[in-house]
Tab-separated table of C-alpha atoms in Angstrom:
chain	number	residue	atom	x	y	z
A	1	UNK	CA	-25.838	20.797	8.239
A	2	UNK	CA	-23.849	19.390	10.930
A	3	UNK	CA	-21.789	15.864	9.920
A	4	UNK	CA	-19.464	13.614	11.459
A	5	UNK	CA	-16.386	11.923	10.324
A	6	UNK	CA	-14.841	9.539	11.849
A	7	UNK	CA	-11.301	8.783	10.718
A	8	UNK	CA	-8.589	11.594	10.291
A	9	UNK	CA	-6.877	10.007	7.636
A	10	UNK	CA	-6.180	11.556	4.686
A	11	UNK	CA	-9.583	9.897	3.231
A	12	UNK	CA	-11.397	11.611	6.173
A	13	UNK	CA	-9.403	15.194	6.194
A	14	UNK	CA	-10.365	15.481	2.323
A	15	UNK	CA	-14.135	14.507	3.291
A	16	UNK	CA	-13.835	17.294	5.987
A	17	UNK	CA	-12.390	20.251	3.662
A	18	UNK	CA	-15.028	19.471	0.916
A	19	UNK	CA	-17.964	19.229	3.453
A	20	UNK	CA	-16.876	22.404	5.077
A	21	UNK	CA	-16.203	24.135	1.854
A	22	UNK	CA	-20.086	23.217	0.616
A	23	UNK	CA	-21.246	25.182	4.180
A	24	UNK	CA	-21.311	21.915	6.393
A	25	UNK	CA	-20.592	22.205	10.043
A	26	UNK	CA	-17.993	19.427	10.216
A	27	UNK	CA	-16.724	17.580	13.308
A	28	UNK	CA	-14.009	15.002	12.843
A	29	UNK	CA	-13.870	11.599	14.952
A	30	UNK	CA	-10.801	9.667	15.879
A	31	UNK	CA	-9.671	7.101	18.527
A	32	UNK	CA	-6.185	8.394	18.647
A	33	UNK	CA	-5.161	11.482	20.122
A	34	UNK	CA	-3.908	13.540	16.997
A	35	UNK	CA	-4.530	13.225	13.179
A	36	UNK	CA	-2.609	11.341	10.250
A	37	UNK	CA	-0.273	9.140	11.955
A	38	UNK	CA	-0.205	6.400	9.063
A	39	UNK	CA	0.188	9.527	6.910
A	40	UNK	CA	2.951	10.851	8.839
A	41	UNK	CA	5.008	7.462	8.643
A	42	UNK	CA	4.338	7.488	5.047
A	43	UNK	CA	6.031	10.117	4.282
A	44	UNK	CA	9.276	9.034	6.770
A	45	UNK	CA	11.153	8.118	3.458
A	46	UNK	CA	9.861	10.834	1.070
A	47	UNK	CA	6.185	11.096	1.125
A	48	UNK	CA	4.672	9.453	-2.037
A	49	UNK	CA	1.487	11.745	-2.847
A	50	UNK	CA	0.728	10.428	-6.094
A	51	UNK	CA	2.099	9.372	-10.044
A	52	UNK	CA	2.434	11.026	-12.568
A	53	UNK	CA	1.855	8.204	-15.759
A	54	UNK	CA	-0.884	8.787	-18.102
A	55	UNK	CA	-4.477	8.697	-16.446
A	56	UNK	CA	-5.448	5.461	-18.027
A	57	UNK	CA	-2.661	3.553	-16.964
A	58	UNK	CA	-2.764	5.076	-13.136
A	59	UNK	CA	-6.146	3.639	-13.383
A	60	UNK	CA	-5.140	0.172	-14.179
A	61	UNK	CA	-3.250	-0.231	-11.063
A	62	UNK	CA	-6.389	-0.951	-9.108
A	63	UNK	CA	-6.919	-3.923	-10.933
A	64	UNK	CA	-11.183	-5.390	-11.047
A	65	UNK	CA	-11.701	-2.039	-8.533
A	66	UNK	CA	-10.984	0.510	-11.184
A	67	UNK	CA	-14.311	0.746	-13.019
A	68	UNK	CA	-15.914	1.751	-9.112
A	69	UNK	CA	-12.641	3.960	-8.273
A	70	UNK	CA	-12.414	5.942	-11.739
A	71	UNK	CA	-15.287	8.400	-11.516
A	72	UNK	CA	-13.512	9.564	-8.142
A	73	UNK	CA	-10.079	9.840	-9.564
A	74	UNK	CA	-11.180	11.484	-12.205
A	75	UNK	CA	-13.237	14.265	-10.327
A	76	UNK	CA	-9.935	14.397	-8.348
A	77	UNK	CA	-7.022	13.067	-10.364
A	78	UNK	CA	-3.618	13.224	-9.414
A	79	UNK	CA	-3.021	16.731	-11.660
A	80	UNK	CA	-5.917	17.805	-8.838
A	81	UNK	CA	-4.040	16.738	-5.930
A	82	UNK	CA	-0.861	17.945	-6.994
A	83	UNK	CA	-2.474	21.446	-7.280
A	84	UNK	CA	-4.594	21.028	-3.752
A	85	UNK	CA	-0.396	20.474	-2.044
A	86	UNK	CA	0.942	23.380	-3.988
A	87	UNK	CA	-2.531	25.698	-2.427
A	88	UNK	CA	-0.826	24.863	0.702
A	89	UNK	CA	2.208	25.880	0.227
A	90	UNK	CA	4.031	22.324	-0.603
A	91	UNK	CA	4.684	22.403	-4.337
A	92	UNK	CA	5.285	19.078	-5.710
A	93	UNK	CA	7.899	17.199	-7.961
A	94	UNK	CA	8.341	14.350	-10.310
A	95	UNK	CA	11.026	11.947	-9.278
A	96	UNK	CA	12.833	9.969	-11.923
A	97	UNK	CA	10.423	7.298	-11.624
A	98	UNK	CA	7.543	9.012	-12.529
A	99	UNK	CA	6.443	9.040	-8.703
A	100	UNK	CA	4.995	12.843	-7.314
A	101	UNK	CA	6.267	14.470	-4.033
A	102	UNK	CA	6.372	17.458	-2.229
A	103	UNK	CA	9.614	19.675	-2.068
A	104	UNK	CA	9.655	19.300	1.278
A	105	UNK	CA	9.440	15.459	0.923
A	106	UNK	CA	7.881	14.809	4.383
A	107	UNK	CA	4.163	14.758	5.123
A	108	UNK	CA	4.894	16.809	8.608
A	109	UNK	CA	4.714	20.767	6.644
A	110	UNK	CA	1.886	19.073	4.409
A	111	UNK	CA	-0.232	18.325	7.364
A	112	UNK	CA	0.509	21.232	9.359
A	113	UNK	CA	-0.777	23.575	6.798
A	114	UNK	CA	-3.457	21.667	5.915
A	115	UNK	CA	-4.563	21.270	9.487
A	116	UNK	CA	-4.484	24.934	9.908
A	117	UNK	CA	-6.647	25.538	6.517
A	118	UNK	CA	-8.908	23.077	8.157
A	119	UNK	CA	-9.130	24.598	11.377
A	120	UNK	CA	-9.677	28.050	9.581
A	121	UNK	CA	-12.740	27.096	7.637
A	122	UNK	CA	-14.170	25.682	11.253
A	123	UNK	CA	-13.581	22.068	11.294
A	124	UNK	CA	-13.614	20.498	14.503
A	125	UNK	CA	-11.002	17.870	15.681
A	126	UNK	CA	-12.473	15.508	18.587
A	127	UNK	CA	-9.534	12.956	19.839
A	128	UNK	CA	-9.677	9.786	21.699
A	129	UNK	CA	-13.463	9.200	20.536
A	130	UNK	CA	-13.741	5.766	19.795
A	131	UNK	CA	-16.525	4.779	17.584
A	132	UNK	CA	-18.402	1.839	18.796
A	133	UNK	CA	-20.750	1.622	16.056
A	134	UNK	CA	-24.983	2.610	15.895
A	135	UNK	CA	-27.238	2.798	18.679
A	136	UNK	CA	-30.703	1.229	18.029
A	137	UNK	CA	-32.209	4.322	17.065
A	138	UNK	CA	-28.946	5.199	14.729
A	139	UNK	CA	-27.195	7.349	16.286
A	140	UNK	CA	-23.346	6.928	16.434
A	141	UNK	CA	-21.852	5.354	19.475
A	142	UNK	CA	-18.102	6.588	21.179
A	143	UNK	CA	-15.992	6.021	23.766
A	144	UNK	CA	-14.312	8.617	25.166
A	145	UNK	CA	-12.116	9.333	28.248
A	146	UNK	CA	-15.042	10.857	29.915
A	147	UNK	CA	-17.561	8.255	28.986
A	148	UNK	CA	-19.542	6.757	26.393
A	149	UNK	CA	-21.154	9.182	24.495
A	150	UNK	CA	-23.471	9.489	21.335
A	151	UNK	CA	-25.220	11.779	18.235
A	152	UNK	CA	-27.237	11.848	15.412
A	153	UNK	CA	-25.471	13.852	12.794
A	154	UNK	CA	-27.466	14.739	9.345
A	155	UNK	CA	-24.950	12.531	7.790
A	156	UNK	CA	-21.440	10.744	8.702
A	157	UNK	CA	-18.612	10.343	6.555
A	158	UNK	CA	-16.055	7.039	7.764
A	159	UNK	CA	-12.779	6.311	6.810
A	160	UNK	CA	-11.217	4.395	9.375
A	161	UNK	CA	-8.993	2.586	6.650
A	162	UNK	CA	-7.737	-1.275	6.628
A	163	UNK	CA	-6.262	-3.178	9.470
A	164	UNK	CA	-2.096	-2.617	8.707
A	165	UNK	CA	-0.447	-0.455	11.185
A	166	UNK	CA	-2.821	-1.211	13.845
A	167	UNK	CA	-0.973	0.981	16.306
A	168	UNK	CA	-1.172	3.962	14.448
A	169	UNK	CA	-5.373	3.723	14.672
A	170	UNK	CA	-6.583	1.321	11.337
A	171	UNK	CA	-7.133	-2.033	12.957
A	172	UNK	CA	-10.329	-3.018	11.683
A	173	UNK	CA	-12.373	-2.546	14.419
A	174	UNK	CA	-15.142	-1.092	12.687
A	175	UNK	CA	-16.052	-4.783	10.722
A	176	UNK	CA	-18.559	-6.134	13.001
A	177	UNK	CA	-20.489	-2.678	13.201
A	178	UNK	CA	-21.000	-3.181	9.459
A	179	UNK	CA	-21.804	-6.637	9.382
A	180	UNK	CA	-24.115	-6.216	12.006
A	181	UNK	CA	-26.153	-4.078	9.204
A	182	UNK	CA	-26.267	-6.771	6.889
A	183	UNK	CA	-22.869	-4.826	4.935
A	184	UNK	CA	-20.873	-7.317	3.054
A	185	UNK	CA	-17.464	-7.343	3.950
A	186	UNK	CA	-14.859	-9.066	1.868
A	187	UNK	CA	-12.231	-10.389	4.490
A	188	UNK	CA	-9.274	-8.076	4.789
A	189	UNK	CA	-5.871	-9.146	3.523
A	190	UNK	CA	-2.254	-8.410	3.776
A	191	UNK	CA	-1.504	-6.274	0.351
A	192	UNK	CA	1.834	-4.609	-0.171
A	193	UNK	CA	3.484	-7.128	1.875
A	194	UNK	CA	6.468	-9.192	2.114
A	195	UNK	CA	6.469	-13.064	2.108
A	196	UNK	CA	7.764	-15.941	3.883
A	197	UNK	CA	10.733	-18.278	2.525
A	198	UNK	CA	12.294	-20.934	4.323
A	199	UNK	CA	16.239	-19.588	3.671
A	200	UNK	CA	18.998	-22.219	4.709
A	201	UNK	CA	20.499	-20.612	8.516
A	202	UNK	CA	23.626	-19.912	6.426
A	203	UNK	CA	21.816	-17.551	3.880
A	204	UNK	CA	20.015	-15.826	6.469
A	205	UNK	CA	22.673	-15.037	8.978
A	206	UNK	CA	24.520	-13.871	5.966
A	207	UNK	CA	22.502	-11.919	4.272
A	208	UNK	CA	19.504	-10.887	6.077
A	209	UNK	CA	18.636	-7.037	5.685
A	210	UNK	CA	20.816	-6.885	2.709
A	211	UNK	CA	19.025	-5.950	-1.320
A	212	UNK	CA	18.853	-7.731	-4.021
A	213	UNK	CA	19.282	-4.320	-6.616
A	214	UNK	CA	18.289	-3.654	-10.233
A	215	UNK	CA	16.758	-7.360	-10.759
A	216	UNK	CA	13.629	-8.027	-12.269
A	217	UNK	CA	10.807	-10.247	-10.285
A	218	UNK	CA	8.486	-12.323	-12.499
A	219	UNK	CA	5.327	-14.445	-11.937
A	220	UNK	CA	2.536	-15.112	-13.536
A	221	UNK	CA	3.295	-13.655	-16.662
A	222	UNK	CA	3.886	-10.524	-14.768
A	223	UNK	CA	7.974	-8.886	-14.810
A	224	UNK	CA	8.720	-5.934	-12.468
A	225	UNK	CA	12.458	-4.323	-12.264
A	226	UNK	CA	13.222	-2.957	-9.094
A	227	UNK	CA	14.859	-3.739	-5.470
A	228	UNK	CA	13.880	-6.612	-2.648
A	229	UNK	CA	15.223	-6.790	0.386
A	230	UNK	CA	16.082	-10.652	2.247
A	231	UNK	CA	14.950	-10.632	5.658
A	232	UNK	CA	15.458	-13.290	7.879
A	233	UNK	CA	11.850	-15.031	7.610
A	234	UNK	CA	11.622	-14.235	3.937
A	235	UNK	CA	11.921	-11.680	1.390
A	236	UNK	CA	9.853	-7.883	0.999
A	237	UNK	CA	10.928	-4.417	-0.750
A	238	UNK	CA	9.368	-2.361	-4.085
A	239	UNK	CA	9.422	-4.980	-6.679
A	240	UNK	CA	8.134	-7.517	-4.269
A	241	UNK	CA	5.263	-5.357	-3.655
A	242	UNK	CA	4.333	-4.513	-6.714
A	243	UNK	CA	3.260	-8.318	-7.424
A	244	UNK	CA	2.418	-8.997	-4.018
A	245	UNK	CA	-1.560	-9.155	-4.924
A	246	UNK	CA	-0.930	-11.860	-7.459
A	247	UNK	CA	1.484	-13.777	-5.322
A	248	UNK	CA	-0.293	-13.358	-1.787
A	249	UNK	CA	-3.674	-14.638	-3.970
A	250	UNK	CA	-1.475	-17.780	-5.130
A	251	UNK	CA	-0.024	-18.549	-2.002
A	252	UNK	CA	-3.096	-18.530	-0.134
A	253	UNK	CA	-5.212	-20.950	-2.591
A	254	UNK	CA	-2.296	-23.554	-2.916
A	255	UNK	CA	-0.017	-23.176	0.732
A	256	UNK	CA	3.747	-22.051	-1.644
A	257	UNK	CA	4.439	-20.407	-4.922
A	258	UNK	CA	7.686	-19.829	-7.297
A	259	UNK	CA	8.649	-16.366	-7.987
A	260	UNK	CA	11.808	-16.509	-10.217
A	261	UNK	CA	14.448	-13.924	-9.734
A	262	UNK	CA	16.848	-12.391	-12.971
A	263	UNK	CA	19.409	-11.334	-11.201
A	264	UNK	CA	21.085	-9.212	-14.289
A	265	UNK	CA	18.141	-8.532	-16.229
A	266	UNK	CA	20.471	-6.153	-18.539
A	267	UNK	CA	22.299	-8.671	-19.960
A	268	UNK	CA	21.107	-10.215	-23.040
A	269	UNK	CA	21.035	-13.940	-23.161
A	270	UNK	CA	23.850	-14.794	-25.518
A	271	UNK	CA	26.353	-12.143	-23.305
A	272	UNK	CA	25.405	-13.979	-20.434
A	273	UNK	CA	26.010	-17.358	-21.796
A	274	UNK	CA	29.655	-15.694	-22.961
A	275	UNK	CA	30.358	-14.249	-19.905
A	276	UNK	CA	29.739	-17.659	-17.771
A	277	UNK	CA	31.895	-19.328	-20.229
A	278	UNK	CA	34.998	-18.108	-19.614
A	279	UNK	CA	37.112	-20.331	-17.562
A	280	UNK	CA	36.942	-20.621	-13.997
A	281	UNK	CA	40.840	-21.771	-13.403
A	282	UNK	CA	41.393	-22.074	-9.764
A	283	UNK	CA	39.038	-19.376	-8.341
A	284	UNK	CA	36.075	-19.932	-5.958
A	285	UNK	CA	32.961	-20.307	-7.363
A	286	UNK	CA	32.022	-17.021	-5.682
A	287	UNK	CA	35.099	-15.246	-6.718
A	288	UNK	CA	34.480	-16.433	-10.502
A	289	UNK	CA	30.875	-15.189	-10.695
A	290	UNK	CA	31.463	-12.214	-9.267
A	291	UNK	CA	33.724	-11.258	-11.890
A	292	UNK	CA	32.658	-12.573	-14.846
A	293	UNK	CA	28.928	-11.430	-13.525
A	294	UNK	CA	29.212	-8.472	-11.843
A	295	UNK	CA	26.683	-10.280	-9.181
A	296	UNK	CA	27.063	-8.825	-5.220
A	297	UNK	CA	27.406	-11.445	-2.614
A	298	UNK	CA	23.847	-11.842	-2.122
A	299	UNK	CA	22.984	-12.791	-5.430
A	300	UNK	CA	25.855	-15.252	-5.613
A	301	UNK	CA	23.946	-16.448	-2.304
A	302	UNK	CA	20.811	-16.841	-3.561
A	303	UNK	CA	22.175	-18.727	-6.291
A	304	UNK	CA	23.829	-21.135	-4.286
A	305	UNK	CA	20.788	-21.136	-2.310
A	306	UNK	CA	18.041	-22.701	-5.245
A	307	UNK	CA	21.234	-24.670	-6.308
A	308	UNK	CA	21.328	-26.628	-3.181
A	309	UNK	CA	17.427	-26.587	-3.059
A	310	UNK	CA	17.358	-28.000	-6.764
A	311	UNK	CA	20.304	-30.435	-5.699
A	312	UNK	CA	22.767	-29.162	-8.078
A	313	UNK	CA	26.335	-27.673	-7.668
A	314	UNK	CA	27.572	-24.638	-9.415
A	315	UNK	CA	30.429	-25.232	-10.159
A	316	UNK	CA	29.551	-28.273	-12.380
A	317	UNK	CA	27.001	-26.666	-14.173
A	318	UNK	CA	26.869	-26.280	-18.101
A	319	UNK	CA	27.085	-22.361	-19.138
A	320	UNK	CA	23.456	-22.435	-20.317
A	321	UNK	CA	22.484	-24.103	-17.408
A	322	UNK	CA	24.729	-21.439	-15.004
A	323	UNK	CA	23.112	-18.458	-17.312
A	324	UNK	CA	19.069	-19.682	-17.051
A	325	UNK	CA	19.574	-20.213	-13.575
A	326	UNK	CA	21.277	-16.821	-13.434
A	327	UNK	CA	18.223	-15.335	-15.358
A	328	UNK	CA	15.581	-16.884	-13.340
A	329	UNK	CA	16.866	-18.030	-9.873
A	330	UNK	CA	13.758	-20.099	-8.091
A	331	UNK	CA	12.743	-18.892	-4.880
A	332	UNK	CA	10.027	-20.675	-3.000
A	333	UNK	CA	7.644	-18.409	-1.572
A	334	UNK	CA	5.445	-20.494	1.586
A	335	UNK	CA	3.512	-17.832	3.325
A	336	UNK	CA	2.173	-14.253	3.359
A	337	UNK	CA	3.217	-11.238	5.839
A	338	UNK	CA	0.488	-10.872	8.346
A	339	UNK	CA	-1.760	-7.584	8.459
A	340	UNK	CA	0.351	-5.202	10.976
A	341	UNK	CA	3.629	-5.900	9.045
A	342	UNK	CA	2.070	-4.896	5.017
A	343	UNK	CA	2.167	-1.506	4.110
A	344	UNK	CA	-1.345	-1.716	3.117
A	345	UNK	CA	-4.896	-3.386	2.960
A	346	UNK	CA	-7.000	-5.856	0.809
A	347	UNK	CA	-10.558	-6.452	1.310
A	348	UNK	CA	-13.575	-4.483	3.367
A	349	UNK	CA	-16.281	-3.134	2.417
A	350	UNK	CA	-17.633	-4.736	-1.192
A	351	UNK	CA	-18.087	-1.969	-3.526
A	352	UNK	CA	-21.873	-3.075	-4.522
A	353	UNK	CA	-22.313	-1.815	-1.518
A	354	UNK	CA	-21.850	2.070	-2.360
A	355	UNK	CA	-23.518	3.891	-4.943
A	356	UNK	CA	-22.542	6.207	-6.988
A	357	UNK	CA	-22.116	8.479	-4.212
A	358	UNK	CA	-19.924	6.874	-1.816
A	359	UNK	CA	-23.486	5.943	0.264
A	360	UNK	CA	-24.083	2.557	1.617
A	361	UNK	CA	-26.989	1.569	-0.004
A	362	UNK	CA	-28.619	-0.280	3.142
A	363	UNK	CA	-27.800	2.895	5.140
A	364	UNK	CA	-28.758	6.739	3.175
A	365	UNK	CA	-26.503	9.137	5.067
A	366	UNK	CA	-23.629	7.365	5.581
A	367	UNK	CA	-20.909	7.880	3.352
A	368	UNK	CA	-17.624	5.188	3.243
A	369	UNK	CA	-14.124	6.063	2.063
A	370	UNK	CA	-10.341	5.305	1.459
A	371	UNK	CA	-8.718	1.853	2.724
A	372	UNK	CA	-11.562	0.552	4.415
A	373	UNK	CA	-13.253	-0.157	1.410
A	374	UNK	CA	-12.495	-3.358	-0.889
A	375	UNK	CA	-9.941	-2.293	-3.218
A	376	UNK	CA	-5.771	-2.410	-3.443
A	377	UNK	CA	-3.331	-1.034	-5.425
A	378	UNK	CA	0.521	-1.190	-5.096
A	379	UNK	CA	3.098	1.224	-3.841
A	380	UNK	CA	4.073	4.569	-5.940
A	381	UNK	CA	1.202	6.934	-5.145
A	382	UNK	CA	-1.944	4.831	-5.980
A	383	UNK	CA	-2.767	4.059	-2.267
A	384	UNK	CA	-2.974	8.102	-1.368
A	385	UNK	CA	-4.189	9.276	-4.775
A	386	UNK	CA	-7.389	6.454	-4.235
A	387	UNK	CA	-7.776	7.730	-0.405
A	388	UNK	CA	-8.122	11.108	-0.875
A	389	UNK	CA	-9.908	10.607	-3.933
A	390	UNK	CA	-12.848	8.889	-2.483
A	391	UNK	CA	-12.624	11.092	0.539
A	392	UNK	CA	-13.242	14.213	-1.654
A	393	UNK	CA	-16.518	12.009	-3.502
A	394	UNK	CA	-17.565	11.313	-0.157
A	395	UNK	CA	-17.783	14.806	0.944
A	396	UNK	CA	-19.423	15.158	-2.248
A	397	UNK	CA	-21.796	12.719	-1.556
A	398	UNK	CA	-22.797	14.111	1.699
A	399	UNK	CA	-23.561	17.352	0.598
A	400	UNK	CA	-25.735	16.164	-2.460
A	401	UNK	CA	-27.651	13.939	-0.245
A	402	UNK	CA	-28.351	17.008	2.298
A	403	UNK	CA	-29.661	19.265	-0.531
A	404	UNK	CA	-31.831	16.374	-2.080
């Protein structure tokens, strides 16, 4: 059984070690000229594999995608991948926040040892092949530095993932290929992205690069506690991200959305109403709320920011008023992050597309896995858990298709 797979992403690696596990003589394709570079940046800040919550909620976090992605995550849940990293030598922790990483807590040792488990169970890396798509008689189609070149495998895997990061190898390149056989693809999105506000020049020379900590983001009927970050077209960071699907959908049906900011999401209504009561005497207006309030100078700046906005003044404020403003500053979100600046990918390749298997229906023998296909999920582990996930049902795919 000889198979290709194109894309050495984790989604593509996992394909490779199941196919060559099940006796499959496994070659794997890629336009850049080593393996995991997404992967590898991933893990620059601790590498992320997976969560650790209860299986039913993990599954939630991939929203209408989940009833397609559980049968996958099951077979290969994140108890599964945790044990896969410790068989190669990079046990795994839980972090206070329920998020999984390796010891190590870089993807670099990961990768190295699983490249070398790889390479002992005789999978094949090919660099700098480009795939162009299908010749007329099927066969796949590269471009290499010595030419074009093509083959007809038994059966190919792909996983060339989304289009964010486009200079580390996912840029989407493979979408007319598809559409050109009839494959529905459902236009990819920014997802895990940052968005656009239009900050006064005095709030963004200020404060640009600098955190909003430990507030709580809400919209929608949606609240998430965490961290954002200003930057100086808008605002991005964890908590941002973790509503970005519901906010980027918003933004792009009606042009601008509000997401409201509590800046101290700790304090109880009534002690915030006490502590903004207390008289201001002859102090700034920055001074005063950073005393009575605890607030950092960018949260007193963002709430002198949707006060001018709103046309009011601070300082002549009610302590109500002052406190609901406090709990649910107004910032006016007017545009979404473009693809190479989100962490991640929405859209590609509609999942009533795929059977059970991970096989394109309109195609038996090719197999599709991890970003490129049309699901999202936010930051904390769900993006790797779902790619290597459906790589390892892919590779599982493959091989029940060859024996059939």
């Amino acid at each position: 059984m000889n198979i290709a797979v194109i894309g050495a992403g984790p989604a593509g690696l996992m394909a490779a070690e199941v196919l060559s596990a099940g006796g499959a003589h496994v070659t794997v394709y890629d336009r850049m000229p080593s393996v995991g570079r997404k992967f590898l940046l991933a893990g620059r800040g601790g590498l992320n594999l997976t969560h650790s919550e209860p299986l039913d909620a993990f599954l939630g976090r991939y929203r209408e995608a989940a009833p397609h992605l559980r049968p996958a995550i099951e077979a290969f849940a994140p108890t599964a991948l945790r044990a896969w990293s410790d068989t190669l030598g990079q046990p795994t922790f839980v972090g206070s926040s329920g998020r999984v990483f390796p010891q190590a807590m870089k993807a670099s040792p990961l990768l190295r040892a699983w490249l070398r488990r790889l390479d002992q169970s005789g999978v094949q890396l090919a660099f700098r092949h480009r795939w162009t798509g299908w010749s007329a008689n099927g066969g796949l189609q590269f471009e290499t530095p010595a030419g074009r070149t093509s083959l007809e495998p038994d059966a190919t895997v792909i996983a060339l993932g989304g289009a964010s990061w486009p200079k580390l190898g996912a840029d989407g390149g493979w979408i007319d290929s598809f559409k050109a056989k009839g494959i529905e693809i459902a236009p990819l999105r920014s997802a895990n992205c940052g968005f656009c506000v239009g900050w006064s020049d005095l709030f963004r020379d200020r404060f640009e690069g600098q955190p909003l900590k430990s507030v709580a983001l809400s919209f929608g009927g949606e609240t998430v506690r965490g961290e954002a970050t200003i930057t100086r077209d808008g605002i991005e960071g964890g908590a941002i991200y973790a509503l970005s699907a519901p906010l980027r959908d918003a933004v792009l049906a009606h042009g601008e959305v509000v997401l409201h900011v509590a800046l101290r999401p700790d304090l109880a209504k009534h002690d915030l109403i006490a502590r903004v009561s207390a008289p201001r005497q002859k102090q700034s207006m920055s001074t005063y709320l950073r005393k009575v309030t605890g607030l950092p100078p960018v949260a007193i700046g963002l709430l002198q920011e949707a006060a001018i906005a709103g046309g009011l003044k601070l300082s002549v404020m009610d302590s109500e008023a002052l406190a609901a403003l406090i709990d649910a500053v107004p910032v006016k979100l007017t545009g979404v992050a473009p693809l190479d600046r989100a962490i991640s990918t929405a859209g590609g390749i509609a999942l009533n597309e795929i059977d059970a298997q991970f096989m394109l229906r309109k195609m038996p023998g090719v197999f599709v896995a991890g970003e490129m296909l049309d699901w999202e999920a936010p930051t904390g582990g769900y993006l790797l858990q779902a790619c290597f996930a459906t790589g390892a049902a892919a590779g599982r795919g493959a091989l029940n298709y060859l024996k059939r």
